Each structure stands twice: as structure tokens, then as C-alpha cells.
Coordinates of C-alpha atoms and ligand atoms in Angstrom, one line a residue:
X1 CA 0.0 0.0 0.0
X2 CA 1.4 3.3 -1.4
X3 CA 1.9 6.0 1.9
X4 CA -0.8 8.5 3.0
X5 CA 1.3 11.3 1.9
X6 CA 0.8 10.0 -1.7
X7 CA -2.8 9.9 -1.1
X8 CA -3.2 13.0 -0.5
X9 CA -5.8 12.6 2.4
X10 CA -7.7 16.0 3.9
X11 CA -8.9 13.9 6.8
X12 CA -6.0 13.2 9.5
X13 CA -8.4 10.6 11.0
X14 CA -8.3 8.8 7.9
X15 CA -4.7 9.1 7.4
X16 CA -4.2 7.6 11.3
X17 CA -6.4 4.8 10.7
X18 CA -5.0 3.7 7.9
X19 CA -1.3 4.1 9.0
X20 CA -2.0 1.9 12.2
X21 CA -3.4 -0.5 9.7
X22 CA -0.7 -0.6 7.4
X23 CA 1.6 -1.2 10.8
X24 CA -0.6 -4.1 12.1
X25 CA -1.6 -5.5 8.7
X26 CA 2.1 -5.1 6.6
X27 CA 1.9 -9.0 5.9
X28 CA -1.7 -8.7 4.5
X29 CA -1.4 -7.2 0.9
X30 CA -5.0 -8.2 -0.1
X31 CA -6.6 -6.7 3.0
X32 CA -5.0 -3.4 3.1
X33 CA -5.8 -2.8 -0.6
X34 CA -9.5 -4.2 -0.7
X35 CA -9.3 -1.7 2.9
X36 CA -7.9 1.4 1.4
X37 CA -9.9 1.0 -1.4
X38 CA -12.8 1.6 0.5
X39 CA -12.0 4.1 3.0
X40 CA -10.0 6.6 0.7
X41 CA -13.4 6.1 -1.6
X42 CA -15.5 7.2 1.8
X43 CA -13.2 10.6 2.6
X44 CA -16.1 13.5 1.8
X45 CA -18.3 11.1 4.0
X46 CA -15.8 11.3 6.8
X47 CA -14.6 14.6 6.4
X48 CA -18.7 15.9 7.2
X49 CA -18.1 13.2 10.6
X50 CA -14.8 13.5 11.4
X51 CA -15.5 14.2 15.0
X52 CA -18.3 12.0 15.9
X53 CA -16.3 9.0 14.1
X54 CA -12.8 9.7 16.0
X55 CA -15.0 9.7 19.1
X56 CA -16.1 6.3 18.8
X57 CA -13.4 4.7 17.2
X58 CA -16.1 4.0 14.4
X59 CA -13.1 3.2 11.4
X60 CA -10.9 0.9 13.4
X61 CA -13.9 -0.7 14.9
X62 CA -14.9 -1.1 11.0
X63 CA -11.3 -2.4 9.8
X64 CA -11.0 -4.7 12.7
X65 CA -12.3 -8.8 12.4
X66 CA -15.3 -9.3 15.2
X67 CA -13.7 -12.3 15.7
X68 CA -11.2 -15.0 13.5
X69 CA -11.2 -18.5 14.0
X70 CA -8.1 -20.9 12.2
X71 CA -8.2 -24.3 12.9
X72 CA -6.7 -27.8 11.7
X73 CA -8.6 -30.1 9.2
X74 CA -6.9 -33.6 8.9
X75 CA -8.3 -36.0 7.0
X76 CA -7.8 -39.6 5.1
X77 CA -6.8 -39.4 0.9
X78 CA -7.8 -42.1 -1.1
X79 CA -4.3 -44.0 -0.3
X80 CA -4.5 -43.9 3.3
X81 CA -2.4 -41.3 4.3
X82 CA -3.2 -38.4 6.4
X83 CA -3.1 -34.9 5.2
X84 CA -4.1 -31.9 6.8
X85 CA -5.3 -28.4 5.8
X86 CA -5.7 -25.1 7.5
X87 CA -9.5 -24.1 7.6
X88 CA -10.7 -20.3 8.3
X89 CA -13.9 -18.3 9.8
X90 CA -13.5 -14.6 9.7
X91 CA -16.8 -13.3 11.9
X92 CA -16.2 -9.7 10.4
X93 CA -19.5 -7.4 11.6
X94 CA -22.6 -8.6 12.7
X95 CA -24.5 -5.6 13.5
X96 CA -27.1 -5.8 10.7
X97 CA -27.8 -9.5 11.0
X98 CA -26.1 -12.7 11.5
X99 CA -22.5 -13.1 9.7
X100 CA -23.0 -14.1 6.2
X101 CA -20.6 -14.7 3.2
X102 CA -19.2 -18.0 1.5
X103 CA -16.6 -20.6 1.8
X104 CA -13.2 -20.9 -0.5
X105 CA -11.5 -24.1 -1.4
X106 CA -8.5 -23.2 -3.2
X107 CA -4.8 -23.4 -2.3
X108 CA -4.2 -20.0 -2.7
X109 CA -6.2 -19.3 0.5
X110 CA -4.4 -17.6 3.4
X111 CA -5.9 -14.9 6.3
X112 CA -5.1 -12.1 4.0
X113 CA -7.3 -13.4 1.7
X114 CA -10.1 -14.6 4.0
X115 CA -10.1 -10.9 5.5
X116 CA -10.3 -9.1 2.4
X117 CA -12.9 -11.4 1.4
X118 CA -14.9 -10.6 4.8
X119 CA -14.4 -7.0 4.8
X120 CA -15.7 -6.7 1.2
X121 CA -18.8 -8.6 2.3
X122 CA -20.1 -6.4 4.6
X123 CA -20.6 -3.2 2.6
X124 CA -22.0 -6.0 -0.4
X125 CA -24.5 -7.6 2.5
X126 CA -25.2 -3.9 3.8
X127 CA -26.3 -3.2 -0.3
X128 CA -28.6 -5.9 -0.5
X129 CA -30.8 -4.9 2.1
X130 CA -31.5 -7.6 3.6
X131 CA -30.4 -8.2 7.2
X132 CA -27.0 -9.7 7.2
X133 CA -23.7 -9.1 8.8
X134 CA -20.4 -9.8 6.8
X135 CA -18.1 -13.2 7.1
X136 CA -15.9 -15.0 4.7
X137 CA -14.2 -18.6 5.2
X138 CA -12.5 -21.4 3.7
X139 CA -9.5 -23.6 3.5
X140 CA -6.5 -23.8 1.5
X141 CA -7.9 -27.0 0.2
X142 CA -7.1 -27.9 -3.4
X143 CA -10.2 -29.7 -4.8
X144 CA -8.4 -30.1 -8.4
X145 CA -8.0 -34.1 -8.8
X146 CA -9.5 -34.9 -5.8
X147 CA -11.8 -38.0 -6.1
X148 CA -15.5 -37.4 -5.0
X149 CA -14.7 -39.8 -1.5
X150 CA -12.0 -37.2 -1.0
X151 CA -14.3 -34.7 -1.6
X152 CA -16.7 -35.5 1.2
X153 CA -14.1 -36.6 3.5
X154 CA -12.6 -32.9 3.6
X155 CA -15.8 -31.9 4.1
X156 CA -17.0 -33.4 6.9
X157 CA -13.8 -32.7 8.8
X158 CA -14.0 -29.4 7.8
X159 CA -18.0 -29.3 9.5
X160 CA -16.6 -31.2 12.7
X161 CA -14.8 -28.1 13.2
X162 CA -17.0 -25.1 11.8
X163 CA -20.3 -26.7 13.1
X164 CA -18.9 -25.2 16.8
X165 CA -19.1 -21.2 15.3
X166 CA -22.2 -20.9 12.9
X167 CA -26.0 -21.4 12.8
X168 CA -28.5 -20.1 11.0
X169 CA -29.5 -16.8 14.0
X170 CA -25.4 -16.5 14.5
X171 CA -23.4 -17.2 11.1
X172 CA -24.1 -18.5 8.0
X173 CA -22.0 -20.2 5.2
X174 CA -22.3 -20.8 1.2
X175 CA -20.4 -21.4 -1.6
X176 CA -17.3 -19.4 -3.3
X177 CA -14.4 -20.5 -5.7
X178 CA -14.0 -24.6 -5.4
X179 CA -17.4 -24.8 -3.1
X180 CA -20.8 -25.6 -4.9
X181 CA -23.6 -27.7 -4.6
X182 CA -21.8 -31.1 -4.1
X183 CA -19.6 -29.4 -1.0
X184 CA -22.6 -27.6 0.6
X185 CA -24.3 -30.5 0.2
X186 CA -21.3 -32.4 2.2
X187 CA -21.3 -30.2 5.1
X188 CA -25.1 -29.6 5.9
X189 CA -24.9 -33.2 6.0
X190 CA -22.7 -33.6 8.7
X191 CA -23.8 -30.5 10.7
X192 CA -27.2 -32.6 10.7
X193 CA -25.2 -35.2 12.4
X194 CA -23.6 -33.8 14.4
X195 CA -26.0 -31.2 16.1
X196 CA -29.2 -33.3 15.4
X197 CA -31.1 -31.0 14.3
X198 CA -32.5 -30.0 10.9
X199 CA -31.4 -26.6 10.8
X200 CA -31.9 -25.5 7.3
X201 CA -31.1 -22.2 7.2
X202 CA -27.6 -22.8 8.6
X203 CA -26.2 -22.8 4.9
X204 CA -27.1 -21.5 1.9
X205 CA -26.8 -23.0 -1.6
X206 CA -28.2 -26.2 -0.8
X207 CA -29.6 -28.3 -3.0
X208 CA -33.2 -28.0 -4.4
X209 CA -34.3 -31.7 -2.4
X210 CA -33.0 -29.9 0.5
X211 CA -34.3 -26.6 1.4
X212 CA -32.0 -24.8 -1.9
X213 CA -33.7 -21.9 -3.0
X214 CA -34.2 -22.0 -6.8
X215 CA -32.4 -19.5 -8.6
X216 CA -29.5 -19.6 -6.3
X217 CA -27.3 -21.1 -8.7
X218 CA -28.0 -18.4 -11.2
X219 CA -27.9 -15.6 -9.2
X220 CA -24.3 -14.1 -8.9
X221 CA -24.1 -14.1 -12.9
X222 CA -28.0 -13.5 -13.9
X223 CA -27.7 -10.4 -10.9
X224 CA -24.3 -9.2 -12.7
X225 CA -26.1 -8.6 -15.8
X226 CA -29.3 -6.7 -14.3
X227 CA -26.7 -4.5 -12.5
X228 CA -25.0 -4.2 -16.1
X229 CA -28.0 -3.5 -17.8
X230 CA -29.5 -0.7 -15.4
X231 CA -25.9 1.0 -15.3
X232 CA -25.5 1.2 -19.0
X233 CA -29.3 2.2 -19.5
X234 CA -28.7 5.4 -16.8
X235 CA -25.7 6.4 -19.2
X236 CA -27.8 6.3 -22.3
X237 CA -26.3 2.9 -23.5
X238 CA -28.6 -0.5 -25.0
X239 CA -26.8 -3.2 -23.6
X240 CA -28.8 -5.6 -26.4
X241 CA -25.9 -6.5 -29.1
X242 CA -23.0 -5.5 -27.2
X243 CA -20.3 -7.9 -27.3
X244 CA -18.8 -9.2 -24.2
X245 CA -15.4 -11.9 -22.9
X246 CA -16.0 -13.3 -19.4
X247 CA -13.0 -14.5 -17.1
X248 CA -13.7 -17.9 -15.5
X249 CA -15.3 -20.6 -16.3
X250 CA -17.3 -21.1 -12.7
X251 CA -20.6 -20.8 -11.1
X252 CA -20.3 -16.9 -11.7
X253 CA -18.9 -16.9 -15.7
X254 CA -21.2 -19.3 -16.6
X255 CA -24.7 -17.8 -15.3
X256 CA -23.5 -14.6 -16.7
X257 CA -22.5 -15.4 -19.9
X258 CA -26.3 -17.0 -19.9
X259 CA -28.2 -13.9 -18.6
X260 CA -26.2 -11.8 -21.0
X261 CA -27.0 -14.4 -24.0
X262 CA -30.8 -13.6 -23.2
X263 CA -30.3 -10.3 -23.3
X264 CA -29.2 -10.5 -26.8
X265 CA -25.2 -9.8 -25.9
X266 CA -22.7 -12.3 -28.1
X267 CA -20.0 -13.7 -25.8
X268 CA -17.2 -14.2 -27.4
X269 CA -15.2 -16.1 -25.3
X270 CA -14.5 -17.6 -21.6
X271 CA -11.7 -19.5 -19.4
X272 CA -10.3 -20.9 -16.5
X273 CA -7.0 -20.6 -14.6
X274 CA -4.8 -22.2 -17.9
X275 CA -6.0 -20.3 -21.0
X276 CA -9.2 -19.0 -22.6
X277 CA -11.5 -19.8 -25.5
X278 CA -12.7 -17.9 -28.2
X279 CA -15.6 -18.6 -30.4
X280 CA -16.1 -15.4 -32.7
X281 CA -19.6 -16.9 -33.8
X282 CA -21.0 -17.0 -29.6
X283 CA -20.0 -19.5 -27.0
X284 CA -22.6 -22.4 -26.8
X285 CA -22.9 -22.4 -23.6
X286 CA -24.1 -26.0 -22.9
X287 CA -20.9 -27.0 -24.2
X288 CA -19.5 -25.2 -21.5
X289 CA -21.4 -26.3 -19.0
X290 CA -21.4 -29.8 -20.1
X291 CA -17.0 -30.0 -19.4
X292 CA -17.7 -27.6 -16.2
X293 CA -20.2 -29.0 -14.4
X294 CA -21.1 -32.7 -15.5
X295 CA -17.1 -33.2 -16.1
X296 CA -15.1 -30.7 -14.2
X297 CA -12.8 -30.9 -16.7
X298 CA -10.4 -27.6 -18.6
X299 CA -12.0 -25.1 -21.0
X300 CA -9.6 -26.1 -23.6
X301 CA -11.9 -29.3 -24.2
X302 CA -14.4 -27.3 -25.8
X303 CA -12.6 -27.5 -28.6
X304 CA -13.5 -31.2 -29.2
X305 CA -17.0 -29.8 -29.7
X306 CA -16.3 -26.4 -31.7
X307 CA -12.9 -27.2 -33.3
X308 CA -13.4 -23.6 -35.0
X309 CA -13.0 -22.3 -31.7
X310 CA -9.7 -20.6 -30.8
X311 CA -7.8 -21.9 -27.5
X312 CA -5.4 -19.0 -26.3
X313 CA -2.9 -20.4 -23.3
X314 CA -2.2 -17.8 -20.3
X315 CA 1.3 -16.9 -20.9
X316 CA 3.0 -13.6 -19.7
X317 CA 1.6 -10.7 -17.4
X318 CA -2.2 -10.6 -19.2
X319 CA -4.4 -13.4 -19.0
X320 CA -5.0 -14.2 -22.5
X321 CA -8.6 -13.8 -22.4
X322 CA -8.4 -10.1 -22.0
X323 CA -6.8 -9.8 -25.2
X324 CA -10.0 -10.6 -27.1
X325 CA -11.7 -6.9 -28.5
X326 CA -15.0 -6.3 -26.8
X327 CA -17.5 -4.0 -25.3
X328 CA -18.3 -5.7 -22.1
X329 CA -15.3 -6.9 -20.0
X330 CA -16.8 -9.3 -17.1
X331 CA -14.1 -11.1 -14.6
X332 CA -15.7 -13.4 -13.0
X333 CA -12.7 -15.5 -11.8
X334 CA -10.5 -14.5 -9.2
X335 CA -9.0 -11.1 -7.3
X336 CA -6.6 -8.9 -9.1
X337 CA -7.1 -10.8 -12.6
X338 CA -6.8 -7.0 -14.4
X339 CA -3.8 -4.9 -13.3
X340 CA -3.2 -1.8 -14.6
X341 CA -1.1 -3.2 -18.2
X342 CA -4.4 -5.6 -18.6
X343 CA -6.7 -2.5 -18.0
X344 CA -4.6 -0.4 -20.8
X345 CA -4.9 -3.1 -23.2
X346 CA -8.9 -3.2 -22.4
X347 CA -9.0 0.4 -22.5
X348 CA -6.9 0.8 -26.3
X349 CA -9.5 -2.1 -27.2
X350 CA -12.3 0.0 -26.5
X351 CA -14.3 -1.5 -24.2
X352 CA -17.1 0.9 -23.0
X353 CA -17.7 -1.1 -19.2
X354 CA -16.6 -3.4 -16.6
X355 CA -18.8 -5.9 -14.4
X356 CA -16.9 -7.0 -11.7
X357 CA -18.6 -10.5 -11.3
X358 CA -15.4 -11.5 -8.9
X359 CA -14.4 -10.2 -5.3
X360 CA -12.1 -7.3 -6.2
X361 CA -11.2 -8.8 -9.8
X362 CA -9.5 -5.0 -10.7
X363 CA -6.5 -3.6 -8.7
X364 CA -7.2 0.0 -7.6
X365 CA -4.5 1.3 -10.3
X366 CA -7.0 -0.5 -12.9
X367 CA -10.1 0.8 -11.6
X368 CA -8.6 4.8 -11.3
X369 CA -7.5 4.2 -15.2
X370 CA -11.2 2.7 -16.5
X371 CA -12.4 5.9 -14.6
X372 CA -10.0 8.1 -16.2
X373 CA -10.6 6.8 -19.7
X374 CA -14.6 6.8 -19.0
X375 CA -14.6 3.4 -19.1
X376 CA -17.9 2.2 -16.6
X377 CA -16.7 0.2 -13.7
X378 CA -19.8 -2.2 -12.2
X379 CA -17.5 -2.6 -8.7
X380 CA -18.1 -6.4 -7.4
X381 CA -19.7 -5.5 -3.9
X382 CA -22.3 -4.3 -5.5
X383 CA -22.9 -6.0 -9.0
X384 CA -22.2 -9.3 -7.8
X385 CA -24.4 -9.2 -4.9
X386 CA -27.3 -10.8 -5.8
X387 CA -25.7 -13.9 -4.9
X388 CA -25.6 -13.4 -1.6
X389 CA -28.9 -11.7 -1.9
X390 CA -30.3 -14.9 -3.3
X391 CA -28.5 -16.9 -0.4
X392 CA -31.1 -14.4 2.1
X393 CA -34.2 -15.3 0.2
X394 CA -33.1 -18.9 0.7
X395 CA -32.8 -18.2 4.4
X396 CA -36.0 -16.4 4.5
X397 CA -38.1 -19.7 2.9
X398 CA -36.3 -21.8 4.9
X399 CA -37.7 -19.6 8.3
X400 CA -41.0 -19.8 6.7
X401 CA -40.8 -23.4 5.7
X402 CA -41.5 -22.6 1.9
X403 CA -40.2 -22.8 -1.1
X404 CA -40.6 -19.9 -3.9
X405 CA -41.1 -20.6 -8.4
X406 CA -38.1 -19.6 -9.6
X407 CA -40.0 -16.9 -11.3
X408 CA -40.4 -15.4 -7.8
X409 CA -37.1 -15.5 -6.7
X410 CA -35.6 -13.6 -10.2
X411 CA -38.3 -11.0 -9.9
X412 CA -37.2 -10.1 -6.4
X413 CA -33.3 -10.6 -7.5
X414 CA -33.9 -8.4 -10.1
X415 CA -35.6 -5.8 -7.9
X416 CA -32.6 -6.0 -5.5
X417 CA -30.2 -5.1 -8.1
X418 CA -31.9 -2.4 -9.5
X419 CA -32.3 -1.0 -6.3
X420 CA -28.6 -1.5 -5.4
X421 CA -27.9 0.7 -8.6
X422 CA -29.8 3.4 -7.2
X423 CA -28.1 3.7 -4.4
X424 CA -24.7 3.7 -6.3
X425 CA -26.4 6.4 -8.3
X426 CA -27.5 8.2 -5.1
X427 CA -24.3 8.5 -3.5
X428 CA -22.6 9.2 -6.5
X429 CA -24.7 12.2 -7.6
X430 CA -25.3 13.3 -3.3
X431 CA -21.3 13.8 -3.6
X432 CA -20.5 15.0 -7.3
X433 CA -18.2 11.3 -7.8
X434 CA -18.7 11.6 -12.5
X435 CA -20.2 8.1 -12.7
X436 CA -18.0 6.6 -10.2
X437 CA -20.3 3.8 -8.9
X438 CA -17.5 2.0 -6.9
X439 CA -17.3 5.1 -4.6
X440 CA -21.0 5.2 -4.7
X441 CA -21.6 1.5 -3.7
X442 CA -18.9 2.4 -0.9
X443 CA -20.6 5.5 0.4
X444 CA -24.1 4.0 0.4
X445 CA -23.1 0.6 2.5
X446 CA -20.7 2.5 4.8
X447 CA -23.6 5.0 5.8
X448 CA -25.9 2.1 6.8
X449 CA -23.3 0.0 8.4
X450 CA -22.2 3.5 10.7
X451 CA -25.5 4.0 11.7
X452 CA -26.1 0.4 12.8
X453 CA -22.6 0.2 14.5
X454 CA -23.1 3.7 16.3
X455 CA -26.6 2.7 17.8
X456 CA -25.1 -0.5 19.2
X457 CA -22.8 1.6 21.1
X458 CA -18.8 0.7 21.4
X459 CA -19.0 -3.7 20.7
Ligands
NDP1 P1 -15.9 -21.4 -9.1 O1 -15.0 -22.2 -8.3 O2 -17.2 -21.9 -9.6 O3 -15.1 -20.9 -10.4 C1 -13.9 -20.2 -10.4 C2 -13.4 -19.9 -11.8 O4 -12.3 -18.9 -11.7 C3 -12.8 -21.1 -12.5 O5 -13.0 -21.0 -13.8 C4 -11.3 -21.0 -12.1 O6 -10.5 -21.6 -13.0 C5 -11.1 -19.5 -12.1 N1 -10.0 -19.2 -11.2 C6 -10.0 -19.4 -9.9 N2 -8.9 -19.0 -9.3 C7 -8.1 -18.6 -10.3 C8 -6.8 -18.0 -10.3 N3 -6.1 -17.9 -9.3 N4 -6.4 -17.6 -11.5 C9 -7.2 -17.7 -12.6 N5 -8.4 -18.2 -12.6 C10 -8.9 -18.6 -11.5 O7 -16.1 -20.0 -8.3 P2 -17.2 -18.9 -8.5 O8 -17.7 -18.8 -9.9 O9 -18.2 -19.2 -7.4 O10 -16.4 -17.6 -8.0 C11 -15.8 -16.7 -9.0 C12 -15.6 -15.4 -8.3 O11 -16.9 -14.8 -8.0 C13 -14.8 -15.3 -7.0 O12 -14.1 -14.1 -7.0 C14 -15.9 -15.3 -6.0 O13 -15.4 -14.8 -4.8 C15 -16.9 -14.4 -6.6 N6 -18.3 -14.5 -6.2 C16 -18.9 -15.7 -6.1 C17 -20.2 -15.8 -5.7 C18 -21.0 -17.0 -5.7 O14 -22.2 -17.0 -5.4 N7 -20.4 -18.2 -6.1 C19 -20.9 -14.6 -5.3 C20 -20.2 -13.4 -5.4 C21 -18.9 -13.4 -5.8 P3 -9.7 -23.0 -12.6 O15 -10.8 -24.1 -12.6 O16 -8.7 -23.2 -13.6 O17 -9.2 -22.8 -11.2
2IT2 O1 -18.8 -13.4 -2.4 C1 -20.0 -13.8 -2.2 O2 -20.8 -12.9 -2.1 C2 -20.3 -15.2 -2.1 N1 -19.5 -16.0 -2.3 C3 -21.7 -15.6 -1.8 C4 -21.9 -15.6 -0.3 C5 -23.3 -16.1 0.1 O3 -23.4 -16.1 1.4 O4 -24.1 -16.4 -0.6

């Protein structure tokens, strides 16, 4: 993180907070860039508070974990031998419902990431509003050529452990990178066995036999576009035969690139961690799905089906799907995917907006160029929260003990991400941003997440 001085903050309470954080944090790149991010964004905000926020500590309340919890996961591979993981619950706010935010299988997974996960989640929860506090967790468990016995036996060791920190009034899991249906599925089974109880609520993403709310799966992607579509409709721009490329391959890419098919935008092309495809006539999508989700295999197979297709491998400093031309850029894969030479190559391509379908998928040096160049940036915590929007409508059937048409549960998504817009659009007219919504989104969460924390008194 670049100093304050280079910042050129007007607030001194800003600038303290976010020194002491850089002191206590200096081994936590992602955290202290998803946390400047935010509170540089929130400065006008602050500066009209100043007072009433140093008096309460309010900011280094905000920046510091309710609670962490790290713990060991051993369990048995397929040839007997023992391995062990580190798993991860970061309880991060709870004072506008219980925590809430997904899990993260990947091996990549350390505390810096599981913070800046959590801390991102509560402003994204706060936008949604419905009532939940912000969490994150995981392991850095690889699930890449593990058998499906392997699978479950993670799993349930993982549960044994987690099962003593969440339910469905104090914390409540899902899904993220490496955790879908056939993981949630894993561990609700063995919180049922454990706590005998059937507890639906407790985890979100469940399957549809289950107590799954439909439309889940879809949401993240299908919510990405509605954001998309009412941003680009505010600045006088038909999203309707724009062309688009989509990083990942995942829950996320997959639902978007079919939301943005139905809303008559060509995709051009998609990948995963190794390389990318690209179909100039339109992904077909069910070929995708078919080596994703029925085979779990690489998105180089697609070519088997479409061997007009192009396969691009990742080599060098820009993943090799953002050198394909479009209008739409959506990364939907991983954090800091598009660093500042990726976001000049978008920007000389012309692209006219960004979706961040990911958790913080643009460095900060990315997203100040896009604004620079005029280039629309859809920032994450708010575009991609209809998942975890989706994962509170599941919560609230469960509570009621009923179960909603899909139909009802993408009207209401939909209505949650228009709304969310607004209140980008709010916040970014109340305080003159120029179209900058990822400010906007910050301003507007931040507001409601102060008031909450502020009547609760000092917790
Ligand atoms: P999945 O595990 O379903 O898919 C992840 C995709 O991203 C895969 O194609 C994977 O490729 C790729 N990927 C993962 N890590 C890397 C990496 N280090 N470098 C390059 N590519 C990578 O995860 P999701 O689709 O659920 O999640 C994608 C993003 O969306 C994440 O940032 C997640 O936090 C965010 N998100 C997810 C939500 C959800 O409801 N699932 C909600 C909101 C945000 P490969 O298979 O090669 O690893
Ligand atoms: O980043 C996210 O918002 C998610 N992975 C979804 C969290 C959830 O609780 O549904």
C-alpha cells in the first residue's frame, strides 16, 4: 500500500487509521488494498463526521475482524495417508444481521485473503438490504483431482470443526471458488449429524431436495447482468448487441454469460485458470457447461465440440482472455485478474464497461485508469451481490418453511439489483463522484453500516 502522503488525504483521522493498519496488517497485501480502497473512496463522508467517528473509534472498529477463527482439518486421501489443511472463519460485523458470506476451497487461500474477502462482504450484504452481517471462510484446500470420496471426507472434517461457530440466527456459510452444490451439500450433512437437528437455514446453496432456493445457482451471474444492464441504461447505452469476454469458467462466468445471451449480448469467449476460449460466432454455452459442471474438466476441451473455436494459453503478465476486442469486460474469476497493463490493453481495445462479477477482480491502479478513460466500472460488492442476496431469500423460505417458483425469486433478484444501482447512483450524484459507482456503492453501504454500529454503542 502506497503511503498517505501520496494519497493525499484531507482527513487526519483517515490518514491515522490507515497508517496503524498498514503497521498491524504489513503482511496482508490483499486486505489493506481491498481496505484502502474503501476508506479513501469514503473521505467526503468522513470529512462531514470527522469528529463524531474519532469519538467512537467508528473506522478501526470497521477495519477490525469481530472475531477470527483458524483451525486444523486432517483427514484420510484415497491411499491412506493423512493430510491436513488449515481451515478459516473470519466473523467480520454482525451488526445488521447474522454473519453471512461464502466458503473458499482453493490453495491460494491464506488470512489475508479470507479478511479481504470478509471485509468486502459487509458493505456487499449492507447493499442488498436484507439483514446480514459480513463473514468470509475457507480452506487452502485444493479440490483439483480430488476423487469425489475425497471430496466428502474434507468436508465433513472441515464441518466437525466449523459446526462449533455458525447457525442459522449467529453465522451463515455458502459457496465461493471450489465450493458448490456437491460441498454444501457435504457439510449440511454432517452439521445434521452432528447437532441433530435440521437446521436448514444454517447454509445456503443447498440443494433444491433440500431446502436450496431456486435460482440460487443463477444468481451471482444473472444479478451481474441486471446491475450491467441498469448502469449502461442510466448512461444512455442499450446493452442488447454489445459484445462481451468473461473470465472464469465457474458458477459466476457461466450464469452470466447465460443472462447476457438472453439479453441478446454475443460472448465471445470464456476461461479458466490455464487459457481461454474464443468462439467469434457465440460460446454455446451448454458445451461449456457440459465440461464444467457434469465433467469438471479444462476449457480447452471445448474444442473437441467447436474445433473452429480458438484456444489461447495464459502466458505472460495478461491473461490471455483479456486480449480478445469487446465491449463488455466481465471477470468473474479471481482477485486482481486485471492490473493496470491488462486495464490499458482493455482500454486501447475499447471497451465501454466493466462488471466485476469477482471479489475485487480489478487492482485499484486498474479501476482509477477505467475511470480516467470513461470506461464504466460495475465494482463487485455491489454487482455481484445478488448472490448473496439470493442466499437471504433462501434463508427467508427456509424460516418460513416454503419454497418460492423460480419466477419469484428472479423477480425479487432483479428488484434487489436495480435498487442497489440506485443507491450507487445516489451516492454518487449526493457527492458529485462523475459516474464513479465503486465510490458510490462504498458511500451508500458504509452509511448504513455507521448507523447500525453507532446505535449499538462501542462492541
Ligand atoms: P468457481 O470455483 O465456480 O469458479 C472459479 C473460476 O475462476 C474457475 O473458472 C477458475 O479456474 C477461475 N479461477 C479461480 N482461481 C483462479 C486463479 N487464481 N487464476 C485464474 N483463474 C482462477 O467459483 P465462483 O464462480 O463461485 O467464483 C468466482 C468469483 O466470483 C470469485 O471471486 C468469488 O469470490 C466471486 N463470487 C462468487 C459468488 C458465488 O455466489 N459463487 C458470489 C459473489 C462473488 P480453474 O478451474 O482453472 O481454477
Ligand atoms: O462473495 C460472495 O458474495 C459469495 N461467495 C456468496 C456468499 C453467500 O453467502 O451467498
Amino acid at each position: 500500500m502506497s503511503n498517505n502522503c501520496e494519497l493525499n488525504l484531507k482527513s487526519q483521522y483517515l490518514s491515522e487509521v490507515l497508517e496503524d493498519l498498514r503497521k498491524k496488517n504489513s503482511n496482508e497485501p490483499e486486505f489493506l488494498q481491498a481496505v484502502k480502497e474503501v476508506l479513501t473512496s469514503l473521505e467526503p463522508v468522513i470529512l462531514k463526521h470527522e469528529e463524531e467517528y474519532r469519538r467512537v473509534s467508528l473506522l478501526e472498529r470497521m477495519v477490525e475482524p469481530e472475531r477470527i477463527i483458524s483451525f486444523r482439518v486432517p483427514w484420510i486421501d484415497d491411499n491412506g495417508n493423512v493430510r491436513v489443511n488449515r481451515g478459516y472463519r473470519v466473523q467480520f460485523n454482525g451488526a445488521i444481521g447474522p454473519y453471512k458470506g461464502g466458503l473458499r476451497f482453493h490453495p491460494s487461500v491464506n488470512q489475508s485473503i479470507m479478511k479481504f474477502l470478509g471485509f468486502e462482504q459487509i458493505f456487499k450484504n449492507a447493499l442488498t438490504t436484507r439483514p446480514i452481517g459480513g463473514g468470509k471462510g475457507g480452506s487452502d484446500f485444493d479440490p483439483k483431482g480430488k476423487s469425489d470420496f475425497e471430496i466428502m471426507k474434507f468436508c465433513q472434517s472441515f464441518m466437525n470443526e466449523l459446526q462449533k461457530y455458525i447457525g442459522q440466527d449467529l453465522d451463515v456459510p455458502a459457496g465461493d471458488i471450489g465450493v458448490g452444490g456437491r460441498e454444501i451439500g457435504y457439510m449440511f450433512g454432517q452439521y445434521r449429524k452432528i447437532r441433530n437437528t435440521y437446521e436448514a437455514g444454517v447454509l445456503t446453496g443447498k440443494g433444491l431436495t433440500y431446502g436450496g432456493s431456486l435460482a440460487r445457482t443463477q444468481a451471482t451471474g444473472y444479478g451481474l447482468l441486471y446491475f450491467m444492464r441498469e448502469m449502461l441504461q442510466s448512461n444512455n447505452i442499450i446493452l442488447q448487441g454489445k459484445t462481451a469476454i468473461i473470465s472464469g469458467s465457474g458458477n459466476v462466468a457461466i450464469y452470466a454469460c447465460e443472462k447476457a445471451q438472453q439479453l441478446g449480448v454475443k460472448v465471445l469467449g470464456m476461461s479458466d485458470s490455464s487459457g481461454c476460449i474464443y468462439d467469434e460466432n457465440g460460446i454455446k454455452l451448454d458445451i461449456v457447461k457440459e465440461i464444467k459442471e457434469v465433467k469438471r474438466g479444462r476449457i480447452k476441451e471445448y474444442l473437441n465440440s467447436v474445433p473452429s473455436a480458438k484456444y489461447m494459453e495464459n502466458s505472460g503478465s495478461v491473461p490471455s482472455i483479456y486480449t480478445i476486442k469487446a465491449d463488455i469486460i466481465l471477470p468473474c474469476a479471481t482477485q486482481n485478474d486485471i492490473n493496470i497493463e491488462t486495464a490499458e490493453l482493455i482500454v486501447s481495445n475499447g471497451a465501454i464497461a466493466i462488471g466485476e462479477g469477482a471479489n475485487m477482480p480489478c487492482t485499484n491502479e486498474a479501476v482509477e485508469y477505467f475511470h480516467k478513460n470513461k470506461v464504466l466500472v460495475a465494482p463487485g460488492k455491489a454487482a455481484n451481490a445478488g448472490g448473496v442476496a439470493t442466499s437471504a431469500l433462501e434463508m427467508t423460505q427456509n424460516s418460513m418453511r416454503d419454497a418460492w417458483t423460480f419466477e419469484k425469486v428472479d423477480k425479487k433478484l432483479e428488484s434487489i439489483m436495480i435498487n442497489i444501482f440506485k443507491q450507487c447512483q445516489k451516492a454518487d450524484a449526493e457527492y458529485n463522484l462523475g459516474c464513479n459507482y465503486v465510490a458510490g456503492a462504498n458511500i451508500a453501504a458504509f452509511k448504513k453500516i455507521a448507523e447500525a454500529m453507532i446505535a449499538q454503542g462501542v462492541i
